[in-house]
Amino acid sequence: MVRGRITAVAVSDVRFPTSLGHHGSDAMHPDPDYSAAYVVIETDAHDGLKGYGLTFTLGKGTEVVVCAVNALSTHVVHKDMEEIVSNFRNFYRQLTSDGQLRWIGPEKGAVHLATAAILNAVWDLWAKQEEKPLWKLLVDMDPKQLLSCIDFRYITDALTEEEAYEILVNSLLGKKEREEQMLTHGYPAYTTSCAWLGYSDQQLKQLCTKALKDGWTRFKVKVGADLQDDIHRCRLIREMIGPGNILMLDANQRWEVKEAIEWVTKLAEFKPLWIEEPTSPDDILGHAAISKALAPLGIGVATGEQCHNKVIFKQLLQAKALSYLQIDSCRLGSVNENLAVLLMAKKFQIPVCPHAGGVGLCELVQHLILFDYIAISGNLENRMCEYVDHLHEHFKYPVIIRKACYMPPQHAGYSTEMKEDSTRKYQFPQGEVWQKLLSGHKIYLH
Ligand SMILES: C[C@H](O)[C@@H](O)[C@@H](O)[C@H](O)C(=O)O
Ligand SMILES: [Mg+2]
């Protein structure tokens, strides 16, 4: 049973020095330090439960998101959990529509990342109070209750509440069987861990050999900085994985529209399934042009990890600008906004292949994609969830991957809780890991 009044919202800046090993590097982000604005919510319920939430950042700027969480927290402290979740769309609207704060958004940038972190903590706490993993909390809700969590403002021209209701009701058929199927086999995943842009050929080969041995069949490679290097790396990885396995490309917004078409055409011989983020994430018509030009080559466009909100996704869908939709658990306004996007994707019949990796993104998004399969899409064709093999050891309930599939989490909550020891040591800049790095390596002071 949901209970308690929120008494405190604490937020911290937790950073991992992943740039040291070039982990996470791509054509636009050569040196990310995977980080999080990490939120902890407490209530007066005397049950010892806390809600943990986060949003993903790349190091610098985490302090800005921390400020935004503090600015938004006035809307959260003293609120009753029962009041929040019984009219969740209203609470969502309140957080995203503060008459002053929305000027520095609205529903985008640092303030929206902060909304995600806070709401992720609320969802974690709610699921814990109900003693269910978040995916199961969602699966067990009836269509009306699910809809009551979604703010439909600005998307009703693409998806009305009535249409969303119909989708959910139609998907009730076979729900139980799909839940069983997920519990037995898990949700299919692909790996990005082998081919970050900063990795050497030798590292790429080693990681690829290991991944193949572990049963991975779908691989993503970073491209976009240098065409000759891309050809070389794509050839290498295609030779290693063979013609039967799946290859995806990710340019992280590096190109102009025309350049994207020309560049990817030159990589078409390696038979990629998709090109991800070919250009600016805000350029809907640009994505549409790229999609149209690459369709005859059998290459789809994927995007979403930096789509600010449901309006951008709506337009991408309306403009037929993407073939694979990549939701993000920490960029969109938490579960609430992701539900809206999952339902729009269903209506437009575009497969959802979530963005994950970072720190904690795999832990969170697995819940959303499990729910999507069981209660919305009912389809696994052309669908897979990203997996990246970093930083899981810092989480209390890390993801479980079996035969390249995400196995449904069993513990209550949203898998957001980090180990106390980790948040202390990696706290920026006071934590002992950063104290050592900052005193020894000038590079971290820029
Ligand atoms: C900076 C990050 O590692 C990105 O490169 C990463 O999220 C990437 O785009 C991905 O698709 O996993
Ligand atoms: Mg990407």
Coordinates of C-alpha atoms and ligand atoms in Angstrom, one line a residue:
M1 CA 0.0 0.0 0.0
V2 CA 1.2 3.4 -0.9
R3 CA 1.9 5.6 2.2
G4 CA 3.7 8.4 3.8
R5 CA 4.4 12.1 3.3
I6 CA 7.7 13.0 1.7
T7 CA 10.0 14.6 4.3
A8 CA 13.2 15.0 2.4
V9 CA 14.7 15.1 -1.1
A10 CA 18.5 14.7 -1.1
V11 CA 20.6 14.9 -4.3
S12 CA 24.3 14.1 -4.9
D13 CA 26.8 14.4 -7.7
V14 CA 28.3 10.9 -8.4
R15 CA 30.9 10.6 -11.1
F16 CA 32.9 7.6 -12.4
P17 CA 36.2 8.3 -14.2
T18 CA 35.3 6.2 -17.3
S19 CA 37.2 8.6 -19.6
L20 CA 40.4 7.1 -18.3
G21 CA 39.7 3.9 -20.2
H22 CA 37.9 5.6 -23.2
H23 CA 34.7 3.7 -22.2
G24 CA 31.6 5.3 -23.6
S25 CA 33.6 7.4 -26.2
D26 CA 32.0 8.3 -29.4
A27 CA 32.4 10.8 -32.3
M28 CA 30.9 13.7 -30.2
H29 CA 31.8 12.7 -26.7
P30 CA 35.4 11.6 -26.7
D31 CA 35.9 11.6 -22.9
P32 CA 32.7 10.9 -20.9
D33 CA 32.9 10.4 -17.2
Y34 CA 29.7 8.4 -16.7
S35 CA 27.9 10.2 -13.9
A36 CA 24.6 10.7 -12.2
A37 CA 22.6 13.2 -10.3
Y38 CA 21.4 10.8 -7.7
V39 CA 18.2 11.5 -5.7
V40 CA 17.1 10.0 -2.5
I41 CA 13.5 10.5 -1.2
E42 CA 12.5 9.9 2.4
T43 CA 9.0 9.8 3.9
D44 CA 7.6 9.8 7.5
A45 CA 6.1 6.3 7.0
H46 CA 8.4 4.5 9.5
D47 CA 8.8 1.6 7.2
G48 CA 12.5 2.3 6.4
L49 CA 11.8 2.5 2.7
K50 CA 13.5 5.2 0.6
G51 CA 13.0 6.0 -3.1
Y52 CA 16.2 6.2 -5.2
G53 CA 16.3 7.9 -8.6
L54 CA 18.9 9.2 -11.0
T55 CA 19.5 10.8 -14.3
F56 CA 22.5 10.2 -16.4
T57 CA 25.2 12.8 -17.2
L58 CA 28.7 12.8 -18.7
G59 CA 30.6 14.4 -15.8
K60 CA 30.7 18.2 -16.1
G61 CA 27.3 19.7 -15.8
T62 CA 26.1 17.2 -13.2
E63 CA 26.3 20.1 -10.7
V64 CA 23.8 22.0 -12.9
V65 CA 21.3 19.1 -12.7
V66 CA 21.9 18.9 -9.0
C67 CA 20.8 22.6 -8.7
A68 CA 17.8 21.9 -10.9
V69 CA 16.7 19.0 -8.6
N70 CA 17.0 21.3 -5.6
A71 CA 15.0 24.0 -7.4
L72 CA 12.2 21.5 -8.2
S73 CA 12.2 19.8 -4.8
T74 CA 9.8 22.5 -3.4
H75 CA 7.1 20.7 -5.4
V76 CA 7.9 17.4 -3.8
V77 CA 8.7 17.9 -0.1
H78 CA 5.6 17.6 2.2
K79 CA 3.6 15.9 -0.6
D80 CA 1.6 12.8 0.3
M81 CA 2.6 9.7 -1.7
E82 CA -1.0 8.6 -2.0
E83 CA -1.9 12.0 -3.4
I84 CA 0.9 11.9 -5.9
V85 CA 0.3 8.5 -7.3
S86 CA -3.5 8.7 -7.3
N87 CA -3.3 11.7 -9.7
F88 CA 0.1 11.2 -11.1
R89 CA -0.5 13.1 -14.3
N90 CA -1.4 16.1 -12.2
F91 CA 1.9 15.8 -10.2
Y92 CA 3.8 15.4 -13.5
R93 CA 2.2 18.6 -14.8
Q94 CA 3.0 20.4 -11.6
L95 CA 6.7 19.5 -11.9
T96 CA 6.9 20.4 -15.6
S97 CA 4.8 23.5 -15.4
D98 CA 6.2 25.6 -12.6
G99 CA 5.5 29.1 -13.9
Q100 CA 9.0 30.3 -13.3
L101 CA 11.2 27.3 -13.7
R102 CA 9.6 26.2 -17.0
W103 CA 11.3 29.2 -18.6
I104 CA 14.6 27.3 -18.4
G105 CA 13.0 24.3 -20.1
P106 CA 10.3 23.7 -20.8
E107 CA 10.5 19.9 -20.6
K108 CA 14.0 19.9 -21.9
G109 CA 17.6 20.3 -20.8
A110 CA 18.8 20.2 -17.2
V111 CA 15.4 21.0 -15.6
H112 CA 13.9 18.0 -17.4
L113 CA 16.7 15.7 -16.5
A114 CA 16.1 16.8 -12.9
T115 CA 12.4 16.0 -13.3
A116 CA 13.4 12.5 -14.5
A117 CA 15.7 11.9 -11.5
I118 CA 13.0 13.0 -9.0
L119 CA 10.2 11.0 -10.6
N120 CA 12.4 7.9 -11.0
A121 CA 12.8 8.1 -7.2
V122 CA 9.1 8.4 -6.7
W123 CA 8.4 5.4 -8.9
D124 CA 11.1 3.4 -7.1
L125 CA 9.5 4.2 -3.8
W126 CA 6.0 3.4 -5.0
A127 CA 7.1 0.0 -6.4
K128 CA 8.9 -0.8 -3.1
Q129 CA 5.8 0.1 -1.1
E130 CA 3.8 -2.2 -3.3
E131 CA 6.5 -4.9 -2.9
K132 CA 6.9 -5.3 -6.7
P133 CA 9.6 -4.8 -9.2
L134 CA 8.5 -1.7 -11.2
W135 CA 7.8 -3.6 -14.4
K136 CA 5.4 -5.8 -12.5
L137 CA 3.7 -2.8 -10.8
L138 CA 3.0 -1.5 -14.3
V139 CA 1.9 -4.9 -15.7
D140 CA -0.6 -5.3 -12.9
M141 CA -2.2 -1.8 -13.3
D142 CA -5.4 -1.7 -15.3
P143 CA -5.5 0.5 -18.4
K144 CA -7.3 3.4 -16.7
Q145 CA -4.8 3.6 -13.9
L146 CA -1.9 3.5 -16.4
L147 CA -3.5 6.4 -18.4
S148 CA -3.9 8.4 -15.2
C149 CA -0.1 8.6 -15.0
I150 CA 0.3 10.2 -18.4
D151 CA 0.0 13.8 -19.3
F152 CA -1.4 13.9 -22.8
R153 CA -0.7 17.6 -23.3
Y154 CA 0.7 18.4 -26.8
I155 CA 0.3 14.9 -28.2
T156 CA -3.5 14.5 -28.7
D157 CA -3.1 15.3 -32.4
A158 CA -1.1 12.0 -32.7
L159 CA -2.6 9.9 -29.9
T160 CA -5.8 10.6 -27.9
E161 CA -6.4 9.2 -24.5
E162 CA -9.2 7.1 -26.0
E163 CA -6.9 5.6 -28.6
A164 CA -4.3 4.9 -25.8
Y165 CA -7.0 3.1 -23.8
E166 CA -8.0 1.0 -26.8
I167 CA -4.3 0.0 -27.3
L168 CA -4.0 -1.1 -23.7
V169 CA -7.3 -3.0 -23.7
N170 CA -6.5 -4.8 -26.9
S171 CA -3.1 -5.8 -25.5
L172 CA -4.7 -7.5 -22.5
L173 CA -5.0 -10.6 -24.7
G174 CA -2.0 -12.9 -24.1
K175 CA -0.6 -10.7 -21.4
K176 CA -0.2 -13.6 -18.9
E177 CA 1.6 -15.8 -21.5
R178 CA 4.0 -13.0 -22.4
E179 CA 4.8 -12.4 -18.8
E180 CA 5.6 -16.1 -18.4
Q181 CA 7.7 -16.0 -21.6
M182 CA 9.8 -13.0 -20.2
L183 CA 10.3 -14.7 -16.9
T184 CA 11.6 -17.8 -18.7
H185 CA 13.6 -16.4 -21.6
G186 CA 14.1 -12.7 -20.8
Y187 CA 14.1 -9.7 -23.3
P188 CA 16.6 -9.8 -26.2
A189 CA 19.6 -7.4 -25.9
Y190 CA 22.5 -6.1 -28.0
T191 CA 25.9 -5.0 -26.9
T192 CA 27.7 -1.7 -27.4
S193 CA 30.6 -2.7 -25.2
C194 CA 33.0 -3.9 -27.9
A195 CA 33.4 -0.9 -30.1
W196 CA 33.6 2.5 -28.4
L197 CA 35.4 4.9 -30.7
G198 CA 38.4 5.3 -28.4
Y199 CA 39.2 1.5 -28.3
S200 CA 42.2 0.1 -30.2
D201 CA 41.7 -2.7 -32.9
Q202 CA 43.2 -5.1 -30.5
Q203 CA 40.8 -4.2 -27.7
L204 CA 37.9 -4.4 -30.2
K205 CA 38.9 -7.9 -31.3
Q206 CA 39.4 -9.1 -27.8
L207 CA 36.0 -7.8 -26.6
C208 CA 34.3 -9.1 -29.7
T209 CA 35.7 -12.6 -29.3
K210 CA 34.6 -12.7 -25.7
A211 CA 31.1 -11.3 -26.6
L212 CA 30.6 -14.0 -29.3
K213 CA 31.7 -16.6 -26.8
D214 CA 29.1 -15.3 -24.3
G215 CA 26.3 -15.7 -26.9
W216 CA 25.9 -12.1 -28.2
T217 CA 24.6 -11.9 -31.7
R218 CA 23.9 -8.1 -32.1
F219 CA 26.7 -5.5 -32.0
K220 CA 26.8 -1.7 -32.2
V221 CA 29.9 0.1 -33.4
K222 CA 30.7 3.8 -33.1
V223 CA 31.3 5.7 -36.3
G224 CA 31.4 9.3 -37.6
A225 CA 34.8 10.8 -36.9
D226 CA 36.8 9.5 -39.8
L227 CA 35.4 7.6 -42.8
Q228 CA 38.5 5.5 -43.6
D229 CA 38.7 4.5 -39.9
D230 CA 35.0 3.6 -39.9
I231 CA 35.5 1.4 -43.0
H232 CA 38.4 -0.3 -41.3
R233 CA 36.5 -0.9 -38.0
C234 CA 33.3 -2.0 -39.7
R235 CA 35.2 -4.4 -41.8
L236 CA 37.0 -5.8 -38.8
I237 CA 33.9 -6.3 -36.7
R238 CA 31.9 -7.7 -39.7
E239 CA 34.6 -10.2 -40.3
M240 CA 34.6 -11.2 -36.7
I241 CA 30.8 -11.5 -36.2
G242 CA 30.2 -13.0 -39.7
P243 CA 27.3 -12.3 -42.1
G244 CA 24.6 -13.8 -39.9
N245 CA 24.9 -11.6 -36.9
I246 CA 23.5 -8.1 -36.6
L247 CA 25.5 -4.9 -36.8
M248 CA 24.3 -1.4 -35.9
L249 CA 26.1 2.0 -36.4
D250 CA 26.0 5.0 -34.1
A251 CA 27.3 8.5 -35.2
N252 CA 26.1 10.4 -32.1
Q253 CA 24.9 13.5 -34.1
R254 CA 28.2 14.1 -36.0
W255 CA 27.0 14.8 -39.5
E256 CA 25.1 17.3 -41.7
V257 CA 22.1 15.7 -43.4
K258 CA 23.7 15.3 -46.8
E259 CA 27.0 14.2 -45.3
A260 CA 25.1 11.5 -43.3
I261 CA 23.5 10.1 -46.4
E262 CA 26.9 10.0 -48.3
W263 CA 28.9 8.6 -45.4
V264 CA 26.4 5.8 -44.5
T265 CA 26.1 4.9 -48.2
K266 CA 29.8 4.2 -48.1
L267 CA 29.3 1.9 -45.1
A268 CA 26.4 0.1 -46.6
E269 CA 28.5 -2.9 -47.8
F270 CA 28.8 -3.9 -44.1
K271 CA 25.0 -4.3 -44.0
P272 CA 24.2 -2.3 -40.9
L273 CA 20.6 -2.6 -39.6
W274 CA 20.5 1.0 -38.5
I275 CA 22.4 4.3 -38.3
E276 CA 21.8 5.9 -35.0
E277 CA 21.7 9.7 -34.4
P278 CA 23.1 10.6 -37.8
T279 CA 22.5 14.4 -37.2
S280 CA 21.2 16.9 -34.6
P281 CA 18.5 15.2 -32.4
D282 CA 16.3 18.3 -33.0
D283 CA 16.3 18.0 -36.7
I284 CA 13.1 16.1 -37.4
L285 CA 13.0 16.9 -41.1
G286 CA 16.7 16.1 -41.5
H287 CA 16.1 12.6 -40.0
A288 CA 13.1 12.2 -42.4
A289 CA 15.3 13.0 -45.4
I290 CA 18.1 10.6 -44.2
S291 CA 15.5 7.8 -43.6
K292 CA 14.1 8.2 -47.1
A293 CA 17.5 8.2 -48.7
L294 CA 18.8 5.2 -46.8
A295 CA 15.6 3.1 -47.0
P296 CA 16.5 1.6 -50.5
L297 CA 19.8 0.4 -48.9
G298 CA 17.9 -1.5 -46.2
I299 CA 19.3 0.8 -43.5
G300 CA 16.9 2.3 -40.9
V301 CA 17.4 5.4 -38.8
A302 CA 17.4 5.1 -35.0
T303 CA 17.2 7.9 -32.5
G304 CA 16.0 8.9 -29.1
E305 CA 18.7 9.0 -26.5
Q306 CA 18.8 12.8 -26.7
C307 CA 15.2 13.5 -27.7
H308 CA 14.1 15.9 -25.0
N309 CA 10.5 15.0 -24.7
K310 CA 7.3 13.3 -26.1
V311 CA 6.7 16.2 -28.6
I312 CA 10.0 15.4 -30.4
F313 CA 9.1 11.7 -30.6
K314 CA 5.6 12.6 -31.8
Q315 CA 7.0 14.6 -34.7
L316 CA 9.6 12.0 -35.6
L317 CA 6.8 9.5 -35.8
Q318 CA 4.5 11.8 -37.8
A319 CA 7.3 12.7 -40.2
K320 CA 8.3 9.0 -40.7
A321 CA 11.7 10.1 -39.7
L322 CA 12.8 7.0 -37.8
S323 CA 12.6 3.2 -38.1
Y324 CA 13.7 2.4 -34.5
L325 CA 12.7 4.4 -31.5
Q326 CA 15.1 4.6 -28.6
I327 CA 13.4 5.6 -25.4
D328 CA 15.6 6.7 -22.5
S329 CA 14.7 6.2 -18.9
C330 CA 16.5 9.2 -17.6
R331 CA 16.1 11.9 -20.3
L332 CA 12.3 11.7 -20.7
G333 CA 10.2 12.6 -17.7
S334 CA 10.5 9.2 -16.1
V335 CA 8.0 6.4 -16.5
N336 CA 5.2 8.8 -17.0
E337 CA 6.5 10.3 -20.2
N338 CA 8.0 7.0 -21.4
L339 CA 4.5 5.5 -21.2
A340 CA 3.2 8.1 -23.6
V341 CA 6.1 7.5 -26.1
L342 CA 5.6 3.7 -25.9
L343 CA 1.9 4.1 -26.7
M344 CA 2.7 6.4 -29.6
A345 CA 5.3 4.0 -31.0
K346 CA 2.6 1.2 -30.9
K347 CA 0.1 3.4 -32.8
F348 CA 2.7 4.3 -35.4
Q349 CA 4.0 0.7 -35.5
I350 CA 7.6 1.6 -34.9
P351 CA 9.7 -0.9 -32.9
V352 CA 11.1 0.4 -29.6
C353 CA 14.8 -0.4 -29.0
P354 CA 15.7 1.5 -25.8
H355 CA 18.9 3.3 -25.1
A356 CA 20.8 2.0 -22.2
G357 CA 24.4 1.8 -20.9
G358 CA 25.7 4.9 -19.1
V359 CA 25.4 4.5 -15.4
G360 CA 22.2 2.8 -14.3
L361 CA 20.4 3.1 -17.7
C362 CA 20.3 -0.7 -18.2
E363 CA 19.0 -1.2 -14.6
L364 CA 16.2 1.2 -15.2
V365 CA 15.1 0.8 -18.8
Q366 CA 14.8 -3.0 -18.6
H367 CA 11.6 -2.5 -16.5
L368 CA 10.1 -0.3 -19.2
I369 CA 10.8 -2.6 -22.1
L370 CA 9.6 -5.6 -20.2
F371 CA 6.4 -3.8 -19.6
D372 CA 6.2 -2.7 -23.2
Y373 CA 6.4 -6.2 -24.5
I374 CA 4.0 -7.7 -22.0
A375 CA 1.3 -4.9 -22.0
I376 CA 1.7 -2.8 -25.1
S377 CA 3.7 -4.1 -28.1
G378 CA 3.3 -7.9 -27.7
N379 CA 6.0 -8.1 -30.4
L380 CA 9.7 -9.0 -30.4
E381 CA 10.3 -8.6 -34.1
N382 CA 13.1 -6.1 -34.9
R383 CA 13.3 -5.3 -31.2
M384 CA 16.2 -5.4 -28.7
C385 CA 17.4 -3.4 -25.7
E386 CA 20.9 -2.0 -25.5
Y387 CA 23.3 -3.4 -23.1
V388 CA 26.7 -2.0 -22.0
D389 CA 28.9 -3.8 -19.5
H390 CA 30.0 -0.9 -17.3
L391 CA 29.4 0.1 -13.6
H392 CA 26.8 -2.5 -12.7
E393 CA 28.8 -3.4 -9.7
H394 CA 27.8 -0.1 -8.1
F395 CA 24.2 -1.0 -8.0
K396 CA 22.5 -2.9 -5.2
Y397 CA 20.4 -4.9 -7.7
P398 CA 22.4 -5.1 -10.9
V399 CA 20.9 -6.4 -14.2
I400 CA 21.0 -10.1 -14.9
I401 CA 21.9 -11.0 -18.5
R402 CA 21.4 -14.6 -19.6
K403 CA 22.1 -15.7 -23.1
A404 CA 22.2 -12.1 -24.3
C405 CA 18.8 -11.4 -22.8
Y406 CA 17.7 -9.2 -19.8
M407 CA 16.1 -11.4 -17.2
P408 CA 13.2 -9.7 -15.4
P409 CA 14.3 -8.2 -12.0
Q410 CA 12.6 -9.8 -9.0
H411 CA 13.3 -7.4 -6.2
A412 CA 10.9 -4.6 -5.4
G413 CA 11.5 -1.2 -6.9
Y414 CA 13.1 0.3 -10.0
S415 CA 16.6 -1.1 -9.6
T416 CA 17.9 2.5 -9.1
E417 CA 19.6 2.1 -5.7
M418 CA 23.3 2.4 -5.7
K419 CA 25.6 0.9 -3.0
E420 CA 26.3 3.4 -0.3
D421 CA 30.0 2.7 -0.5
S422 CA 30.0 3.6 -4.2
T423 CA 28.1 6.9 -3.8
R424 CA 30.5 7.9 -1.0
K425 CA 33.7 7.0 -2.8
Y426 CA 32.7 8.5 -6.2
Q427 CA 31.0 11.6 -4.9
F428 CA 32.3 14.6 -6.8
P429 CA 34.6 16.2 -5.8
Q430 CA 34.8 15.1 -2.1
G431 CA 34.8 11.3 -2.6
E432 CA 38.1 9.5 -2.1
V433 CA 38.4 8.4 -5.7
W434 CA 38.2 12.0 -7.0
Q435 CA 40.4 13.4 -4.2
K436 CA 43.1 11.0 -5.4
L437 CA 42.5 11.8 -9.1
L438 CA 42.3 15.5 -8.6
S439 CA 45.5 15.7 -6.6
G440 CA 47.5 13.4 -9.0
H441 CA 46.2 14.1 -12.5
K442 CA 45.8 17.7 -13.7
I443 CA 43.8 16.4 -16.6
Y444 CA 40.7 16.2 -14.4
L445 CA 40.9 19.9 -13.5
H446 CA 39.9 21.2 -17.0
Ligands
LIG1 C1 28.4 9.2 -24.4 C2 27.7 7.9 -24.4 O1 28.6 6.9 -24.1 C3 27.1 7.6 -25.8 O2 28.1 7.3 -26.7 C4 26.1 6.3 -25.7 O3 25.1 6.7 -24.9 C5 25.7 5.9 -27.0 O4 25.2 6.8 -27.8 C6 24.8 4.6 -27.0 O5 24.0 4.5 -27.9 O6 25.0 3.8 -26.1
MG2 MG 23.7 6.1 -29.2

